[in-house]
mmCIF file of C-alpha atoms and ligand atoms in Angstrom:
data_model
loop_
_atom_site.group_PDB
_atom_site.id
_atom_site.type_symbol
_atom_site.label_atom_id
_atom_site.label_comp_id
_atom_site.label_asym_id
_atom_site.label_seq_id
_atom_site.Cartn_x
_atom_site.Cartn_y
_atom_site.Cartn_z
ATOM 1 C CA UNK A 266 20.136 37.559 -72.984
ATOM 2 C CA UNK A 267 18.852 37.531 -76.603
ATOM 3 C CA UNK A 268 17.519 40.930 -77.545
ATOM 4 C CA UNK A 269 13.985 39.602 -78.127
ATOM 5 C CA UNK A 270 13.893 38.422 -74.498
ATOM 6 C CA UNK A 271 15.269 41.711 -73.273
ATOM 7 C CA UNK A 272 12.585 43.682 -75.060
ATOM 8 C CA UNK A 273 9.947 41.248 -73.800
ATOM 9 C CA UNK A 274 11.112 41.766 -70.234
ATOM 10 C CA UNK A 275 10.824 45.541 -70.656
ATOM 11 C CA UNK A 276 7.237 45.386 -71.955
ATOM 12 C CA UNK A 277 4.848 47.176 -69.613
ATOM 13 C CA UNK A 278 2.427 44.700 -68.079
ATOM 14 C CA UNK A 279 -0.032 47.450 -67.354
ATOM 15 C CA UNK A 280 -1.095 50.118 -69.847
ATOM 16 C CA UNK A 281 -3.816 52.555 -69.003
ATOM 17 C CA UNK A 282 -4.976 55.716 -70.750
ATOM 18 C CA UNK A 283 -7.792 57.968 -69.517
ATOM 19 C CA UNK A 284 -9.156 61.221 -70.998
ATOM 20 C CA UNK A 285 -9.973 64.530 -69.327
ATOM 21 C CA UNK A 286 -13.459 66.005 -69.613
ATOM 22 C CA UNK A 287 -15.213 69.206 -70.579
ATOM 23 C CA UNK A 288 -18.773 70.022 -69.641
ATOM 24 C CA UNK A 289 -20.989 71.324 -72.428
ATOM 25 C CA UNK A 290 -23.628 72.495 -69.939
ATOM 26 C CA UNK A 291 -24.828 71.762 -66.394
ATOM 27 C CA UNK A 292 -22.276 73.271 -64.016
ATOM 28 C CA UNK A 293 -22.615 73.479 -60.238
ATOM 29 C CA UNK A 294 -25.557 71.099 -60.432
ATOM 30 C CA UNK A 295 -23.887 67.741 -59.695
ATOM 31 C CA UNK A 296 -23.548 68.158 -55.932
ATOM 32 C CA UNK A 297 -27.249 69.082 -55.781
ATOM 33 C CA UNK A 298 -28.286 65.859 -57.556
ATOM 34 C CA UNK A 299 -28.842 67.697 -60.844
ATOM 35 C CA UNK A 300 -28.214 67.275 -64.571
ATOM 36 C CA UNK A 301 -25.109 67.814 -66.701
ATOM 37 C CA UNK A 302 -23.949 67.123 -70.265
ATOM 38 C CA UNK A 303 -20.178 66.500 -70.296
ATOM 39 C CA UNK A 304 -17.940 64.572 -72.681
ATOM 40 C CA UNK A 305 -14.478 63.016 -72.568
ATOM 41 C CA UNK A 306 -11.806 64.920 -74.484
ATOM 42 C CA UNK A 307 -10.397 63.212 -77.548
ATOM 43 C CA UNK A 308 -6.613 63.563 -77.611
ATOM 44 C CA UNK A 309 -6.266 65.043 -74.103
ATOM 45 C CA UNK A 310 -5.341 62.056 -71.988
ATOM 46 C CA UNK A 311 -3.220 60.778 -69.116
ATOM 47 C CA UNK A 312 -1.348 57.466 -69.350
ATOM 48 C CA UNK A 313 0.181 55.086 -66.887
ATOM 49 C CA UNK A 314 2.556 52.419 -68.182
ATOM 50 C CA UNK A 315 4.016 50.089 -65.651
ATOM 51 C CA UNK A 316 5.121 46.742 -64.391
ATOM 52 C CA UNK A 317 3.689 44.717 -61.584
ATOM 53 C CA UNK A 318 6.804 44.528 -59.447
ATOM 54 C CA UNK A 319 7.601 45.294 -55.845
ATOM 55 C CA UNK A 320 4.972 45.270 -53.162
ATOM 56 C CA UNK A 321 3.556 48.759 -53.287
ATOM 57 C CA UNK A 322 2.597 51.628 -55.547
ATOM 58 C CA UNK A 323 5.510 53.510 -57.110
ATOM 59 C CA UNK A 324 4.693 56.140 -59.710
ATOM 60 C CA UNK A 325 7.013 58.590 -61.370
ATOM 61 C CA UNK A 326 5.931 61.484 -63.502
ATOM 62 C CA UNK A 327 6.995 64.666 -65.166
ATOM 63 C CA UNK A 328 3.564 66.127 -64.364
ATOM 64 C CA UNK A 329 3.443 69.686 -63.167
ATOM 65 C CA UNK A 330 1.323 70.408 -60.137
ATOM 66 C CA UNK A 331 1.577 69.458 -56.538
ATOM 67 C CA UNK A 332 0.044 66.728 -54.593
ATOM 68 C CA UNK A 333 -0.693 64.178 -57.301
ATOM 69 C CA UNK A 334 0.930 61.504 -55.134
ATOM 70 C CA UNK A 335 -1.792 62.082 -52.544
ATOM 71 C CA UNK A 336 -4.424 61.336 -55.204
ATOM 72 C CA UNK A 337 -2.763 58.065 -56.096
ATOM 73 C CA UNK A 338 -2.498 56.987 -52.455
ATOM 74 C CA UNK A 339 -6.123 58.020 -51.839
ATOM 75 C CA UNK A 340 -7.319 55.835 -54.732
ATOM 76 C CA UNK A 341 -5.479 52.790 -53.372
ATOM 77 C CA UNK A 342 -7.054 53.439 -49.968
ATOM 78 C CA UNK A 343 -10.520 53.822 -51.505
ATOM 79 C CA UNK A 344 -10.164 50.571 -53.471
ATOM 80 C CA UNK A 345 -9.246 48.764 -50.256
ATOM 81 C CA UNK A 346 -12.211 50.357 -48.484
ATOM 82 C CA UNK A 347 -14.423 48.912 -51.250
ATOM 83 C CA UNK A 348 -12.724 45.529 -50.652
ATOM 84 C CA UNK A 349 -11.176 45.566 -54.093
ATOM 85 C CA UNK A 350 -7.666 44.235 -54.615
ATOM 86 C CA UNK A 351 -4.746 46.630 -55.054
ATOM 87 C CA UNK A 352 -1.953 45.019 -57.070
ATOM 88 C CA UNK A 353 1.638 46.295 -56.871
ATOM 89 C CA UNK A 354 2.707 48.716 -59.576
ATOM 90 C CA UNK A 355 5.891 50.446 -60.647
ATOM 91 C CA UNK A 356 4.696 52.881 -63.278
ATOM 92 C CA UNK A 357 5.267 56.086 -65.170
ATOM 93 C CA UNK A 358 2.649 58.749 -65.707
ATOM 94 C CA UNK A 359 2.625 60.829 -68.880
ATOM 95 C CA UNK A 360 -0.020 63.198 -70.165
ATOM 96 C CA UNK A 361 -1.220 65.382 -73.010
ATOM 97 C CA UNK A 362 -3.996 66.533 -70.671
ATOM 98 C CA UNK A 363 -2.873 69.763 -68.977
ATOM 99 C CA UNK A 364 -2.929 69.828 -65.172
ATOM 100 C CA UNK A 365 -4.776 72.539 -63.242
ATOM 101 C CA UNK A 366 -6.684 73.761 -66.299
ATOM 102 C CA UNK A 367 -10.166 72.775 -65.146
ATOM 103 C CA UNK A 368 -10.249 69.753 -67.485
ATOM 104 C CA UNK A 369 -10.349 67.158 -64.689
ATOM 105 C CA UNK A 370 -6.757 66.029 -64.729
ATOM 106 C CA UNK A 371 -7.144 64.971 -61.095
ATOM 107 C CA UNK A 372 -10.171 62.774 -61.865
ATOM 108 C CA UNK A 373 -8.307 61.336 -64.882
ATOM 109 C CA UNK A 374 -5.309 60.590 -62.672
ATOM 110 C CA UNK A 375 -7.462 58.962 -60.004
ATOM 111 C CA UNK A 376 -9.242 56.775 -62.536
ATOM 112 C CA UNK A 377 -5.990 55.848 -64.270
ATOM 113 C CA UNK A 378 -4.476 54.748 -60.952
ATOM 114 C CA UNK A 379 -7.568 52.677 -60.115
ATOM 115 C CA UNK A 380 -7.471 50.995 -63.526
ATOM 116 C CA UNK A 381 -3.738 50.366 -63.225
ATOM 117 C CA UNK A 382 -3.691 48.766 -59.772
ATOM 118 C CA UNK A 383 -6.958 46.803 -59.950
ATOM 119 C CA UNK A 384 -6.994 44.202 -62.702
ATOM 120 C CA UNK A 385 -10.617 43.081 -62.687
ATOM 121 C CA UNK A 386 -13.315 45.004 -64.523
ATOM 122 C CA UNK A 387 -15.606 47.044 -62.244
ATOM 123 C CA UNK A 388 -18.912 48.622 -63.240
ATOM 124 C CA UNK A 389 -18.576 52.213 -64.440
ATOM 125 C CA UNK A 390 -20.514 53.404 -61.438
ATOM 126 C CA UNK A 391 -18.418 51.546 -58.883
ATOM 127 C CA UNK A 392 -15.250 52.819 -60.519
ATOM 128 C CA UNK A 393 -16.558 56.397 -60.438
ATOM 129 C CA UNK A 394 -17.680 56.055 -56.825
ATOM 130 C CA UNK A 395 -14.339 54.631 -55.666
ATOM 131 C CA UNK A 396 -12.458 57.505 -57.301
ATOM 132 C CA UNK A 397 -14.929 60.117 -56.113
ATOM 133 C CA UNK A 398 -14.566 58.850 -52.553
ATOM 134 C CA UNK A 399 -10.790 59.063 -52.912
ATOM 135 C CA UNK A 400 -10.942 62.694 -53.996
ATOM 136 C CA UNK A 401 -13.671 63.933 -51.658
ATOM 137 C CA UNK A 402 -13.209 61.854 -48.485
ATOM 138 C CA UNK A 403 -9.456 61.211 -48.564
ATOM 139 C CA UNK A 404 -7.918 64.138 -50.455
ATOM 140 C CA UNK A 405 -10.582 66.466 -49.074
ATOM 141 C CA UNK A 406 -11.736 68.221 -52.271
ATOM 142 C CA UNK A 407 -15.449 68.958 -51.889
ATOM 143 C CA UNK A 408 -16.321 68.015 -55.496
ATOM 144 C CA UNK A 409 -19.417 66.314 -56.885
ATOM 145 C CA UNK A 410 -19.440 63.233 -59.157
ATOM 146 C CA UNK A 411 -19.468 65.104 -62.488
ATOM 147 C CA UNK A 412 -15.834 64.550 -63.426
ATOM 148 C CA UNK A 413 -15.633 60.847 -62.636
ATOM 149 C CA UNK A 414 -19.025 60.097 -64.229
ATOM 150 C CA UNK A 415 -18.114 62.109 -67.330
ATOM 151 C CA UNK A 416 -14.957 60.080 -67.844
ATOM 152 C CA UNK A 417 -16.220 56.566 -67.088
ATOM 153 C CA UNK A 418 -19.262 57.098 -69.313
ATOM 154 C CA UNK A 419 -17.406 58.992 -72.045
ATOM 155 C CA UNK A 420 -17.924 57.525 -75.540
ATOM 156 C CA UNK A 421 -16.489 58.572 -78.883
ATOM 157 C CA UNK A 422 -18.696 61.102 -80.705
ATOM 158 C CA UNK A 423 -21.190 61.338 -77.859
ATOM 159 C CA UNK A 424 -21.800 63.621 -74.916
ATOM 160 C CA UNK A 425 -23.262 62.017 -71.769
ATOM 161 C CA UNK A 426 -26.543 63.242 -70.332
ATOM 162 C CA UNK A 427 -25.851 62.682 -66.635
ATOM 163 C CA UNK A 428 -28.464 62.552 -63.951
ATOM 164 C CA UNK A 429 -26.610 62.922 -60.656
ATOM 165 C CA UNK A 430 -29.673 61.864 -58.648
ATOM 166 C CA UNK A 431 -30.055 58.549 -60.448
ATOM 167 C CA UNK A 432 -26.290 58.357 -61.155
ATOM 168 C CA UNK A 433 -27.303 57.428 -64.697
ATOM 169 C CA UNK A 434 -25.887 58.393 -68.076
ATOM 170 C CA UNK A 435 -27.443 58.494 -71.536
ATOM 171 C CA UNK A 436 -25.294 58.949 -74.650
ATOM 172 C CA UNK A 437 -26.244 61.921 -76.843
ATOM 173 C CA UNK A 438 -24.825 61.885 -80.399
ATOM 174 C CA UNK A 439 -22.502 64.764 -81.185
ATOM 175 C CA UNK A 440 -23.089 66.490 -84.547
ATOM 176 C CA UNK A 441 -20.466 65.464 -87.114
ATOM 177 C CA UNK A 442 -19.905 69.054 -88.245
ATOM 178 C CA UNK A 443 -19.211 70.606 -84.833
ATOM 179 C CA UNK A 444 -15.994 70.738 -82.863
ATOM 180 C CA UNK A 445 -15.422 71.884 -79.302
ATOM 181 C CA UNK A 446 -12.879 74.662 -78.980
ATOM 182 C CA UNK A 447 -11.544 74.704 -75.427
ATOM 183 C CA UNK A 448 -9.630 77.802 -74.381
ATOM 184 C CA UNK A 449 -7.816 78.010 -71.071
ATOM 185 C CA UNK A 450 -7.853 81.472 -69.505
ATOM 186 C CA UNK A 451 -4.396 81.019 -68.008
ATOM 187 C CA UNK A 452 -5.940 81.258 -64.545
ATOM 188 C CA UNK A 453 -5.579 78.009 -62.659
ATOM 189 C CA UNK A 454 -8.120 77.125 -60.124
ATOM 190 C CA UNK A 455 -7.773 74.806 -57.164
ATOM 191 C CA UNK A 456 -11.212 73.737 -56.002
ATOM 192 C CA UNK A 457 -10.297 73.922 -52.339
ATOM 193 C CA UNK A 458 -8.734 77.343 -52.549
ATOM 194 C CA UNK A 459 -11.614 79.132 -54.271
ATOM 195 C CA UNK A 460 -15.239 79.943 -53.837
ATOM 196 C CA UNK A 461 -16.224 76.403 -54.882
ATOM 197 C CA UNK A 462 -16.687 75.145 -51.327
ATOM 198 C CA UNK A 463 -18.497 78.319 -50.393
ATOM 199 C CA UNK A 464 -20.895 78.033 -53.346
ATOM 200 C CA UNK A 465 -21.559 74.438 -52.476
ATOM 201 C CA UNK A 466 -22.287 75.379 -48.855
ATOM 202 C CA UNK A 467 -24.652 78.134 -50.033
ATOM 203 C CA UNK A 468 -26.663 75.693 -52.137
ATOM 204 C CA UNK A 469 -26.846 73.360 -49.136
ATOM 205 C CA UNK A 470 -28.040 76.225 -46.943
ATOM 206 C CA UNK A 471 -30.717 77.059 -49.533
ATOM 207 C CA UNK A 472 -31.890 73.435 -49.593
ATOM 208 C CA UNK A 473 -32.076 73.332 -45.781
ATOM 209 C CA UNK A 474 -34.108 76.531 -45.614
ATOM 210 C CA UNK A 475 -36.499 75.217 -48.269
ATOM 211 C CA UNK A 476 -36.859 71.900 -46.439
ATOM 212 C CA UNK A 477 -35.624 69.732 -49.329
ATOM 213 C CA UNK A 478 -32.778 67.206 -49.475
ATOM 214 C CA UNK A 479 -31.354 68.702 -52.655
ATOM 215 C CA UNK A 480 -32.187 71.596 -54.965
ATOM 216 C CA UNK A 481 -33.080 69.070 -57.683
ATOM 217 C CA UNK A 482 -36.463 68.894 -55.986
ATOM 218 C CA UNK A 483 -37.229 72.505 -56.877
ATOM 219 C CA UNK A 484 -38.893 72.744 -60.301
ATOM 220 C CA UNK A 485 -38.698 75.709 -62.646
ATOM 221 C CA UNK A 486 -42.376 76.442 -61.944
ATOM 222 C CA UNK A 487 -41.724 76.712 -58.170
ATOM 223 C CA UNK A 488 -38.707 78.964 -58.526
ATOM 224 C CA UNK A 489 -40.290 82.377 -57.841
ATOM 225 C CA UNK A 490 -42.118 81.123 -54.761
ATOM 226 C CA UNK A 491 -38.945 79.450 -53.448
ATOM 227 C CA UNK A 492 -36.808 82.563 -54.040
ATOM 228 C CA UNK A 493 -39.120 84.629 -51.835
ATOM 229 C CA UNK A 494 -38.231 82.310 -48.931
ATOM 230 C CA UNK A 495 -34.512 82.964 -49.251
ATOM 231 C CA UNK A 496 -32.108 85.840 -48.666
ATOM 232 C CA UNK A 497 -31.113 87.523 -51.934
ATOM 233 C CA UNK A 498 -27.787 85.743 -52.442
ATOM 234 C CA UNK A 499 -29.111 82.262 -51.712
ATOM 235 C CA UNK A 500 -32.031 83.025 -54.036
ATOM 236 C CA UNK A 501 -29.630 83.716 -56.877
ATOM 237 C CA UNK A 502 -27.702 80.514 -56.177
ATOM 238 C CA UNK A 503 -30.990 78.630 -56.279
ATOM 239 C CA UNK A 504 -32.024 80.322 -59.538
ATOM 240 C CA UNK A 505 -28.791 79.250 -61.172
ATOM 241 C CA UNK A 506 -29.146 75.603 -60.155
ATOM 242 C CA UNK A 507 -32.829 75.342 -61.105
ATOM 243 C CA UNK A 508 -32.442 77.143 -64.443
ATOM 244 C CA UNK A 509 -29.272 75.187 -65.296
ATOM 245 C CA UNK A 510 -31.091 71.890 -64.662
ATOM 246 C CA UNK A 511 -33.785 73.090 -67.083
ATOM 247 C CA UNK A 512 -31.229 74.034 -69.764
ATOM 248 C CA UNK A 513 -29.410 70.691 -69.837
ATOM 249 C CA UNK A 514 -32.213 68.698 -71.557
ATOM 250 C CA UNK A 515 -32.784 71.637 -73.924
ATOM 251 C CA UNK A 516 -29.169 71.368 -75.078
ATOM 252 C CA UNK A 517 -29.350 67.556 -75.336
ATOM 253 C CA UNK A 518 -32.431 67.868 -77.563
ATOM 254 C CA UNK A 519 -30.870 70.656 -79.623
ATOM 255 C CA UNK A 520 -27.791 68.487 -80.251
ATOM 256 C CA UNK A 521 -30.055 65.674 -81.452
ATOM 257 C CA UNK A 522 -32.260 67.855 -83.678
ATOM 258 C CA UNK A 523 -29.506 70.176 -84.905
ATOM 259 C CA UNK A 524 -31.261 73.276 -83.520
ATOM 260 C CA UNK A 525 -28.268 75.633 -83.473
ATOM 261 C CA UNK A 526 -30.238 78.646 -82.266
ATOM 262 C CA UNK A 527 -31.551 76.830 -79.221
ATOM 263 C CA UNK A 528 -28.055 75.502 -78.519
ATOM 264 C CA UNK A 529 -26.423 78.913 -78.699
ATOM 265 C CA UNK A 530 -29.086 80.550 -76.590
ATOM 266 C CA UNK A 531 -28.878 77.939 -73.819
ATOM 267 C CA UNK A 532 -25.074 78.157 -73.696
ATOM 268 C CA UNK A 533 -25.203 81.958 -73.464
ATOM 269 C CA UNK A 534 -27.868 81.845 -70.736
ATOM 270 C CA UNK A 535 -25.832 79.304 -68.782
ATOM 271 C CA UNK A 536 -22.776 81.540 -68.923
ATOM 272 C CA UNK A 537 -24.790 84.558 -67.748
ATOM 273 C CA UNK A 538 -26.352 82.538 -64.949
ATOM 274 C CA UNK A 539 -22.970 81.249 -63.714
ATOM 275 C CA UNK A 540 -21.681 84.839 -63.748
ATOM 276 C CA UNK A 541 -24.635 86.869 -62.485
ATOM 277 C CA UNK A 542 -26.416 84.393 -60.210
ATOM 278 C CA UNK A 543 -23.620 82.057 -59.124
ATOM 279 C CA UNK A 544 -20.734 84.582 -59.125
ATOM 280 C CA UNK A 545 -18.440 81.856 -60.487
ATOM 281 C CA UNK A 546 -17.086 83.670 -63.549
ATOM 282 C CA UNK A 547 -14.264 86.209 -63.804
ATOM 283 C CA UNK A 548 -13.742 89.198 -66.142
ATOM 284 C CA UNK A 549 -11.162 87.143 -68.090
ATOM 285 C CA UNK A 550 -13.562 84.220 -68.563
ATOM 286 C CA UNK A 551 -16.325 86.630 -69.623
ATOM 287 C CA UNK A 552 -14.012 88.249 -72.161
ATOM 288 C CA UNK A 553 -13.010 84.890 -73.637
ATOM 289 C CA UNK A 554 -16.631 83.749 -73.923
ATOM 290 C CA UNK A 555 -17.530 87.033 -75.629
ATOM 291 C CA UNK A 556 -14.622 86.880 -78.096
ATOM 292 C CA UNK A 557 -15.308 83.235 -78.939
ATOM 293 C CA UNK A 558 -19.048 83.794 -79.417
ATOM 294 C CA UNK A 559 -18.201 86.326 -82.157
ATOM 295 C CA UNK A 560 -16.085 83.839 -84.138
ATOM 296 C CA UNK A 561 -17.284 82.869 -87.590
ATOM 297 C CA UNK A 562 -19.216 79.575 -87.323
ATOM 298 C CA UNK A 563 -19.532 79.736 -83.528
ATOM 299 C CA UNK A 564 -22.814 78.247 -82.315
ATOM 300 C CA UNK A 565 -22.311 79.276 -78.682
ATOM 301 C CA UNK A 566 -19.742 79.666 -75.899
ATOM 302 C CA UNK A 567 -19.701 79.449 -72.116
ATOM 303 C CA UNK A 568 -17.382 78.787 -69.207
ATOM 304 C CA UNK A 569 -16.998 75.095 -68.455
ATOM 305 C CA UNK A 570 -16.400 73.396 -65.111
ATOM 306 C CA UNK A 571 -16.176 74.988 -61.698
ATOM 307 C CA UNK A 572 -15.252 78.504 -62.879
ATOM 308 C CA UNK A 573 -13.144 81.101 -60.999
ATOM 309 C CA UNK A 574 -10.708 80.682 -63.909
ATOM 310 C CA UNK A 575 -10.197 77.549 -65.963
ATOM 311 C CA UNK A 576 -11.636 77.119 -69.452
ATOM 312 C CA UNK A 577 -14.265 78.380 -71.843
ATOM 313 C CA UNK A 578 -15.861 76.003 -74.360
ATOM 314 C CA UNK A 579 -17.137 77.127 -77.756
ATOM 315 C CA UNK A 580 -19.094 74.945 -80.188
ATOM 316 C CA UNK A 581 -17.805 75.779 -83.637
ATOM 317 C CA UNK A 582 -18.679 74.551 -87.135
ATOM 318 C CA UNK A 583 -15.869 72.637 -88.838
ATOM 319 C CA UNK A 584 -13.366 73.512 -89.995
ATOM 320 C CA UNK A 585 -12.642 75.913 -87.147
ATOM 321 C CA UNK A 586 -11.063 79.136 -88.379
ATOM 322 C CA UNK A 587 -7.564 78.870 -86.865
ATOM 323 C CA UNK A 588 -6.561 82.397 -87.905
ATOM 324 C CA UNK A 589 -9.638 83.812 -86.169
ATOM 325 C CA UNK A 590 -8.773 81.764 -83.060
ATOM 326 C CA UNK A 591 -5.220 83.132 -83.130
ATOM 327 C CA UNK A 592 -6.739 86.622 -83.218
ATOM 328 C CA UNK A 593 -8.909 85.816 -80.166
ATOM 329 C CA UNK A 594 -5.826 84.735 -78.250
ATOM 330 C CA UNK A 595 -3.936 87.901 -79.286
ATOM 331 C CA UNK A 596 -6.796 90.182 -78.242
ATOM 332 C CA UNK A 597 -7.112 88.300 -74.960
ATOM 333 C CA UNK A 598 -3.390 88.714 -74.283
ATOM 334 C CA UNK A 599 -3.520 92.449 -75.098
ATOM 335 C CA UNK A 600 -6.506 93.057 -72.845
ATOM 336 C CA UNK A 601 -5.594 90.864 -69.883
ATOM 337 C CA UNK A 602 -1.832 90.356 -70.066
ATOM 338 C CA UNK A 603 -2.463 86.601 -69.904
ATOM 339 C CA UNK A 604 -1.606 83.820 -72.324
ATOM 340 C CA UNK A 605 -4.550 81.648 -73.343
ATOM 341 C CA UNK A 606 -4.048 78.099 -74.660
ATOM 342 C CA UNK A 607 -6.506 76.340 -76.942
ATOM 343 C CA UNK A 608 -7.446 72.847 -78.065
ATOM 344 C CA UNK A 609 -9.810 71.851 -80.856
ATOM 345 C CA UNK A 610 -11.420 68.566 -79.948
ATOM 346 C CA UNK A 611 -14.465 66.296 -80.017
ATOM 347 C CA UNK A 612 -15.848 63.657 -77.673
ATOM 348 C CA UNK A 613 -13.607 60.609 -77.393
ATOM 349 C CA UNK A 614 -13.728 57.530 -75.155
ATOM 350 C CA UNK A 615 -13.171 58.321 -71.467
ATOM 351 C CA UNK A 616 -11.333 55.063 -70.821
ATOM 352 C CA UNK A 617 -9.123 54.933 -73.903
ATOM 353 C CA UNK A 618 -7.212 51.851 -72.883
ATOM 354 C CA UNK A 619 -6.894 49.480 -69.936
ATOM 355 C CA UNK A 620 -4.627 46.499 -70.518
ATOM 356 C CA UNK A 621 -3.273 44.032 -67.989
ATOM 357 C CA UNK A 622 -0.791 41.528 -69.431
ATOM 358 C CA UNK A 623 -2.143 42.210 -72.917
ATOM 359 C CA UNK A 624 -5.738 41.536 -71.769
ATOM 360 C CA UNK A 625 -8.042 44.466 -72.524
ATOM 361 C CA UNK A 626 -10.602 45.448 -69.893
ATOM 362 C CA UNK A 627 -13.432 47.941 -70.451
ATOM 363 C CA UNK A 628 -13.298 47.332 -74.221
HETATM 364 C C1 GLA B 93 -15.660 70.828 -60.647
HETATM 365 C C2 GLA B 93 -16.084 69.698 -59.723
HETATM 366 C C3 GLA B 93 -17.354 69.020 -60.242
HETATM 367 C C4 GLA B 93 -18.445 70.031 -60.576
HETATM 368 C C5 GLA B 93 -17.884 71.187 -61.418
HETATM 369 C C6 GLA B 93 -18.903 72.273 -61.634
HETATM 370 O O1 GLA B 93 -15.261 70.306 -61.881
HETATM 371 O O2 GLA B 93 -15.063 68.743 -59.618
HETATM 372 O O3 GLA B 93 -17.820 68.072 -59.304
HETATM 373 O O4 GLA B 93 -19.076 70.504 -59.423
HETATM 374 O O5 GLA B 93 -16.725 71.754 -60.836
HETATM 375 O O6 GLA B 93 -19.939 71.817 -62.423
#
């Protein structure tokens, strides 16, 4: 066979690349129909390259972490449930996005599989719903829609103001002179194995006692009266959700107007609320947030995602001071005995690439 034909035959017919996400603010609000402001992570992605051969789904990967095969199978099942075609695929997964770091590698994997085995363009919402159903109903992780919505709506240089009641997303321009510094605590968190499910159940119990479908219905102004109706712990859970919903638009506006003080204050309050009211932080995460907040040029820092480990996000003026960041990691290692990893990033597209036979979808 002439070499040009050989290389043609080896061309992947399917090429998909999907980013992870970080949440700037609005955590533990999605499953109570609330607000959040996430973005897709430029440069931290998961790829699937493959050929449409065989009659099933065969994926190989060097990815660390268990159980990713279950995610892939769950996505195929969820596509079929939605009466969407599942094409055969023999593919390879590769990633710069770390697994089990709280940066939504599982949502990125689910979306990448959906994009790789279904070769018609779906609406962002349908795509997110199919993958969310795969993860919650079929894999059994009790997550909300934040991760999938963050990725499918992710645009370069924009965060997404998500409303999880309307399932809508509005792009919010990201300031040109700010980067996101993401630091992983070295503590991996599996949603199922932590307090996530318990926190979610507590918010549901609070909603039931207050006679509302979701805590989104409780306004800031009604908070004190509502807290009186609840046992102390459920009251704190409620206060976190209600105050976090109020902070999200404040941060969106502060990004637009360049109000750094308001930004920093809202991020710090969110971190305190997740720690004190939601009991979702850890001493390591608190230490990282504190060290990062003291960096030169840092506008604000908070934990990001579900908590109980995972990552802290800091908004930092460019150029980020790499030597100062090295010092943060050294201090963290001395005080906790753990190795932190960091990435300096900005919002990128959530769906970086989706090509079937050279035809680009989602462009
Ligand atoms: C995890 C879940 C999301 C969301 C966040 C907390 O990332 O997958 O649905 O609940 O935690 O905001």
